[in-house]
Coordinates of C-alpha atoms in Angstrom, one line a residue:
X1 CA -7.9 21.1 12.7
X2 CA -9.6 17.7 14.3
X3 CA -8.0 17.0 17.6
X4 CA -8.3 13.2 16.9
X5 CA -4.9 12.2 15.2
X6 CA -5.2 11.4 11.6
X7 CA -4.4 8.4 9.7
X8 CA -4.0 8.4 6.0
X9 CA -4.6 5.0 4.2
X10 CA -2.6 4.8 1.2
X11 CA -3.4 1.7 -1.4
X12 CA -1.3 -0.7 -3.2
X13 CA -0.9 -1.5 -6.8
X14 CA -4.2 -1.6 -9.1
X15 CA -6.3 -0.6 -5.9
X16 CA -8.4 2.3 -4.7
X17 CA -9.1 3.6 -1.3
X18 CA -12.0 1.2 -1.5
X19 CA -9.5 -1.9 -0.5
X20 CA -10.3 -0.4 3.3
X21 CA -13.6 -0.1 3.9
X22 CA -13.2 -3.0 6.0
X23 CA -10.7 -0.1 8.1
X24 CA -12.2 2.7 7.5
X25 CA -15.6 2.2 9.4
X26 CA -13.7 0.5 12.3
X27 CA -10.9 3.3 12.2
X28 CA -13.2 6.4 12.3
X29 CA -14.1 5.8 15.4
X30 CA -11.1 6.7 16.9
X31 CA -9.2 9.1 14.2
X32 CA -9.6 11.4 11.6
X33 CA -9.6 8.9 8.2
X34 CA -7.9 10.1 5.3
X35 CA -8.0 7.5 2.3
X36 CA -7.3 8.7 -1.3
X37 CA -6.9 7.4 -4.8
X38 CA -3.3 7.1 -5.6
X39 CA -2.2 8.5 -8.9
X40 CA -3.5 7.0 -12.0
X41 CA -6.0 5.0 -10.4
X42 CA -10.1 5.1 -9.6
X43 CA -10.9 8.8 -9.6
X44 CA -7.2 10.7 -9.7
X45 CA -5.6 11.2 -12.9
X46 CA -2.2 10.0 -14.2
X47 CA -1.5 13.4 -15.5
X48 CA 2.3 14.2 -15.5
X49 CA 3.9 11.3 -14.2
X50 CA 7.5 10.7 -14.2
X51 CA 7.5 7.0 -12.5
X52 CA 8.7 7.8 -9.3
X53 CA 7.8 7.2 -5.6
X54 CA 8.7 10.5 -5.0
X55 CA 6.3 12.1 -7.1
X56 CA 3.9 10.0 -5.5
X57 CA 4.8 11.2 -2.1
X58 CA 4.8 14.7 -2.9
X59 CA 1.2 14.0 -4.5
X60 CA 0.4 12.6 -0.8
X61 CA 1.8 16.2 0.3
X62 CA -0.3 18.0 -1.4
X63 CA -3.2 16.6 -1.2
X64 CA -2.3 16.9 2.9
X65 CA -2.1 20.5 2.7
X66 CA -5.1 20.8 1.4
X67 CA -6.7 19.1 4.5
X68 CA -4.9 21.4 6.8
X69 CA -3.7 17.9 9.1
X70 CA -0.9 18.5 11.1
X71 CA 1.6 15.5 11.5
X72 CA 0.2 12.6 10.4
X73 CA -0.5 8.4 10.9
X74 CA 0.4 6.7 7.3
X75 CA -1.2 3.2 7.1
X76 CA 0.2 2.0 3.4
X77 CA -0.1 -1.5 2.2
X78 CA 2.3 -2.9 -0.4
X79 CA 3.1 0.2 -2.9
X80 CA 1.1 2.5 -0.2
X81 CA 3.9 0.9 1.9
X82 CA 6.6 2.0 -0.2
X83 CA 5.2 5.5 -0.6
X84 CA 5.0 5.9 3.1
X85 CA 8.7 5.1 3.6
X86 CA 9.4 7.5 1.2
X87 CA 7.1 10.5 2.5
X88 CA 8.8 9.8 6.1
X89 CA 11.8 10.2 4.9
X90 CA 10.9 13.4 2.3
X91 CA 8.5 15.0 4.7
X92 CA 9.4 13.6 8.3
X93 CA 7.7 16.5 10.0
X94 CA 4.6 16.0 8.7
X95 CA 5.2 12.3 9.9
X96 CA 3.8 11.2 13.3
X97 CA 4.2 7.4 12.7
X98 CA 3.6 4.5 10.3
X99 CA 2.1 1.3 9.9
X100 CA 3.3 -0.8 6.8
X101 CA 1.6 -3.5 5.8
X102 CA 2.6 -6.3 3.0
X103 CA 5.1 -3.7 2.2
X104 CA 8.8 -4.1 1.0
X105 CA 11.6 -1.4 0.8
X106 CA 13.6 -3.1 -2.2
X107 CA 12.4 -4.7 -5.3
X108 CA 14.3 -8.0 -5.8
X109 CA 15.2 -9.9 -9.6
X110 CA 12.0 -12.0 -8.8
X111 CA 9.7 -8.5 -8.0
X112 CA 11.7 -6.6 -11.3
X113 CA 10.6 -9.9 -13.6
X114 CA 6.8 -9.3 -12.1
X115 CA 6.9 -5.5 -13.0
X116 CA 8.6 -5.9 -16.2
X117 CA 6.5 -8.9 -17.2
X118 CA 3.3 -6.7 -16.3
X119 CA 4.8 -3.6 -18.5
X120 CA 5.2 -5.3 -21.9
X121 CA 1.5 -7.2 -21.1
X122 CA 0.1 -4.1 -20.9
X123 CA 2.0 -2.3 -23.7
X124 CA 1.2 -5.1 -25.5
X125 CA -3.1 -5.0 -24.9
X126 CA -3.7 -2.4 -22.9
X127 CA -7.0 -2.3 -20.9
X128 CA -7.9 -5.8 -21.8
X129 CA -4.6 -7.0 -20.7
X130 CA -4.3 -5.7 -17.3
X131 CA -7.5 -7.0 -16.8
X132 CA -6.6 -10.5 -17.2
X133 CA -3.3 -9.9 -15.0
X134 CA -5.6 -8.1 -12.1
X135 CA -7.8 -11.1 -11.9
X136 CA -5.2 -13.8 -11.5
X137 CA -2.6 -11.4 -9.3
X138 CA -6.1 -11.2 -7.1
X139 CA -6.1 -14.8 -6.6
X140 CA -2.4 -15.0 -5.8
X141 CA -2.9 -12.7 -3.0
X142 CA -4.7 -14.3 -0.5
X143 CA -4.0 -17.8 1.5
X144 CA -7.8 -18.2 2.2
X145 CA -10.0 -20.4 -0.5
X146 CA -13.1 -18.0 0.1
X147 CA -13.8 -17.3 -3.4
X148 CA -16.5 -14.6 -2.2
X149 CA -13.5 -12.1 -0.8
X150 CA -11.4 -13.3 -3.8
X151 CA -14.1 -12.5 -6.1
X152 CA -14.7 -8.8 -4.1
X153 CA -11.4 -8.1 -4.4
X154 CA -10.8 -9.5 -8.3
X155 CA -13.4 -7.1 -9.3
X156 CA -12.0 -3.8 -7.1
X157 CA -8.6 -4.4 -8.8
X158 CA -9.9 -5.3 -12.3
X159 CA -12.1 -1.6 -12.0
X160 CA -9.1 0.5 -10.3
X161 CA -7.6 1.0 -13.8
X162 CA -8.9 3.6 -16.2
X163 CA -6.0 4.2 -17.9
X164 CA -3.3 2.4 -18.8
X165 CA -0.5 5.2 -18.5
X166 CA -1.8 5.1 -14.7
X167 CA -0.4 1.4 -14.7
X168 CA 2.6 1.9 -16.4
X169 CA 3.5 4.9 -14.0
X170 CA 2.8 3.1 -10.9
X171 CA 5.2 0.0 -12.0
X172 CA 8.0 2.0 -14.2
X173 CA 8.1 3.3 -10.0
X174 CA 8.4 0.3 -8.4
X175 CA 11.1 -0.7 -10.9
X176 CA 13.0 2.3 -9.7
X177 CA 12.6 1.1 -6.4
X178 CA 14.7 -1.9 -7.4
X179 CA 16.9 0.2 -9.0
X180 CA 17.5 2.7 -6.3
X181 CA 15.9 1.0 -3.0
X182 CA 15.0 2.5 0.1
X183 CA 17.0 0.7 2.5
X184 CA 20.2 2.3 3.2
X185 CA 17.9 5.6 3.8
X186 CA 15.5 4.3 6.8
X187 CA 18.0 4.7 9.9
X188 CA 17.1 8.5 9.3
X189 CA 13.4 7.6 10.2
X190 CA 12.9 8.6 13.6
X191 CA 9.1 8.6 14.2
X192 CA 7.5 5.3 15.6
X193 CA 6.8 2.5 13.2
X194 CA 4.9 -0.5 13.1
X195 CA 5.8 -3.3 10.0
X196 CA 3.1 -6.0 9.2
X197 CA 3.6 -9.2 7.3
X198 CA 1.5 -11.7 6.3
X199 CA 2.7 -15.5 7.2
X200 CA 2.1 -16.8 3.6
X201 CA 2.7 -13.7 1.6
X202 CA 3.9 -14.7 -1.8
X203 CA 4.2 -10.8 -3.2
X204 CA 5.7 -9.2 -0.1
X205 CA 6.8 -12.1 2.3
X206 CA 7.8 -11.8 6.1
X207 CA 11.6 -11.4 4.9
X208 CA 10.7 -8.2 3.5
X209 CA 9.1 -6.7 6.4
X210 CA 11.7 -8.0 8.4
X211 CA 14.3 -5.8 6.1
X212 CA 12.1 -2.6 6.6
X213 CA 12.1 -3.1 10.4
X214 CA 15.9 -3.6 10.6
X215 CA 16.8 -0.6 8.9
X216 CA 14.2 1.8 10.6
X217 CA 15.5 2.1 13.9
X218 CA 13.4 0.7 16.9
X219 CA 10.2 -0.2 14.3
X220 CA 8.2 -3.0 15.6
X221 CA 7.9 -6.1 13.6
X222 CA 4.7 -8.5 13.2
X223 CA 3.3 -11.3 11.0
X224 CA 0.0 -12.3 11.5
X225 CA -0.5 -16.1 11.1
X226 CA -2.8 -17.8 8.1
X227 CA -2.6 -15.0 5.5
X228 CA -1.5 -13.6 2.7
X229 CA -1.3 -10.6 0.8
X230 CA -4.0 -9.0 1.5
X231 CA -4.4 -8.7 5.5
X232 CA -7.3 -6.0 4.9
X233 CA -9.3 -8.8 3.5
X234 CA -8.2 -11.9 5.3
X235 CA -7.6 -10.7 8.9
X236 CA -9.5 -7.2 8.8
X237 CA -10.4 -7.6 12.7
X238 CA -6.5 -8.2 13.6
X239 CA -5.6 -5.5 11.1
X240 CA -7.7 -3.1 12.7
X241 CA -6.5 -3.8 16.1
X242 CA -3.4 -3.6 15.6
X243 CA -3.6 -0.6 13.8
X244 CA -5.7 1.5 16.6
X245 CA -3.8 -0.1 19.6
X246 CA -0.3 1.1 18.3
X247 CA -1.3 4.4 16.6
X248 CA -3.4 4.8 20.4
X249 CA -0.3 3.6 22.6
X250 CA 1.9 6.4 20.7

């Protein structure tokens, strides 16, 4: 077992543990770097999936065994947020800390019409379709006009899907989120916890950062000025800072 803690980067929605190579290379000089394809997209399979968070934090599980870690640092943006919340709370002693980025512990009427809206697209054309919905949500996540990072990240989203039923899964769970949210279940997080927003997030805004801190109990709240969505992109240098410094400083 590496003496170095271990930090596990966990994705968002459409993504693959590519979205942190900006991270992963700055992070791996200080920890152990775990980052993984999440269910259903780039390299893992859908397989049995029964459009829950849970499952996807017992996949996390697994997969952890497997690496023999110990307690360990999760660092989830957006859905990878939302999966984080929920190992904690389903596996708190295998949970040193957290960082949540972009992330949200409810889904609202506005984030249900964006799932459900997403759901019948895809239904409705499949690959082609989520495709065309990839490339535009890229676009809506960042603040910046640099169409070169737009364009980097349009084309790891477009390629994180292989299958379809990988999709579906990963937003029939986020509905299910809206249904049943986290929030009344966070005061029984106990380990240290850092939540990140972005100042002009349209997907996950500051408010909904703000909700995750004020249920956890003692998390730290931060919003980074000048960006959107996605801070691993727009503010990598920040990101990574703020990541090492409070992971080091617990």
């Amino acid at each position: 077992m590496s003496e170095r803690p271990t930090a596990v980067l966990i994705h968002g929605l459409s993504e693959t543990r590519h979205v942190w190579r900006r991270q992963t290379s700055f992070l791996e000089q200080y920890f152990r770097v775990i980052s993984y394809d999440v269910r259903g997209f780039g390299k893992s399979p859908t397989g049995n999936a029964d459009g829950t968070v849970r499952q996807f934090a017992d996949d996390l599980a697994q997969l952890l065994s497997a690496f023999d870690t110990g307690p360990v640092w999760l660092v989830g943006f957006s859905m990878g947020g939302v999966i984080s919340q929920r190992f904690a709370l389903d596996f708190p002693s295998q949970t040193k800390g957290m960082i949540l980025i972009a992330s949200s512990c409810t889904v609202g009427t506005h984030g249900q019409k964006f799932f459900n809206y997403r759901i019948k697209q895809v239904e409705k054309g499949g690959l082609r379709n989520i495709a065309e919905t990839n490339s535009n949500d890229a676009r809506g996540c960042f603040f910046t006009k640099d169409e070169k990072l737009i364009e980097e990240y349009k084309k790891l989203r477009v390629t994180a899907v292989q299958d379809p039923a990988g999709y579906l899964n990963a937003c029939h769970a986020m509905l299910n989120v809206g249904a049943n949210p986290l929030t009344p279940e966070l005061n029984a997080i106990g380990c240290p916890a850092s939540i990140i927003a972005g100042e002009h997030d349209p997907y996950c805004p500051p408010k909904a950062s703000k909700m995750i801190a004020d249920a956890i109990p003692n998390a730290n709240l931060s919003v980074i000025e000048n960006v959107g969505h996605c801070m691993q992109f727009e503010a990598s240098d920040q990101l990574n800072d703020q990541i090492s410094s409070f992971i080091t400083d617990h």
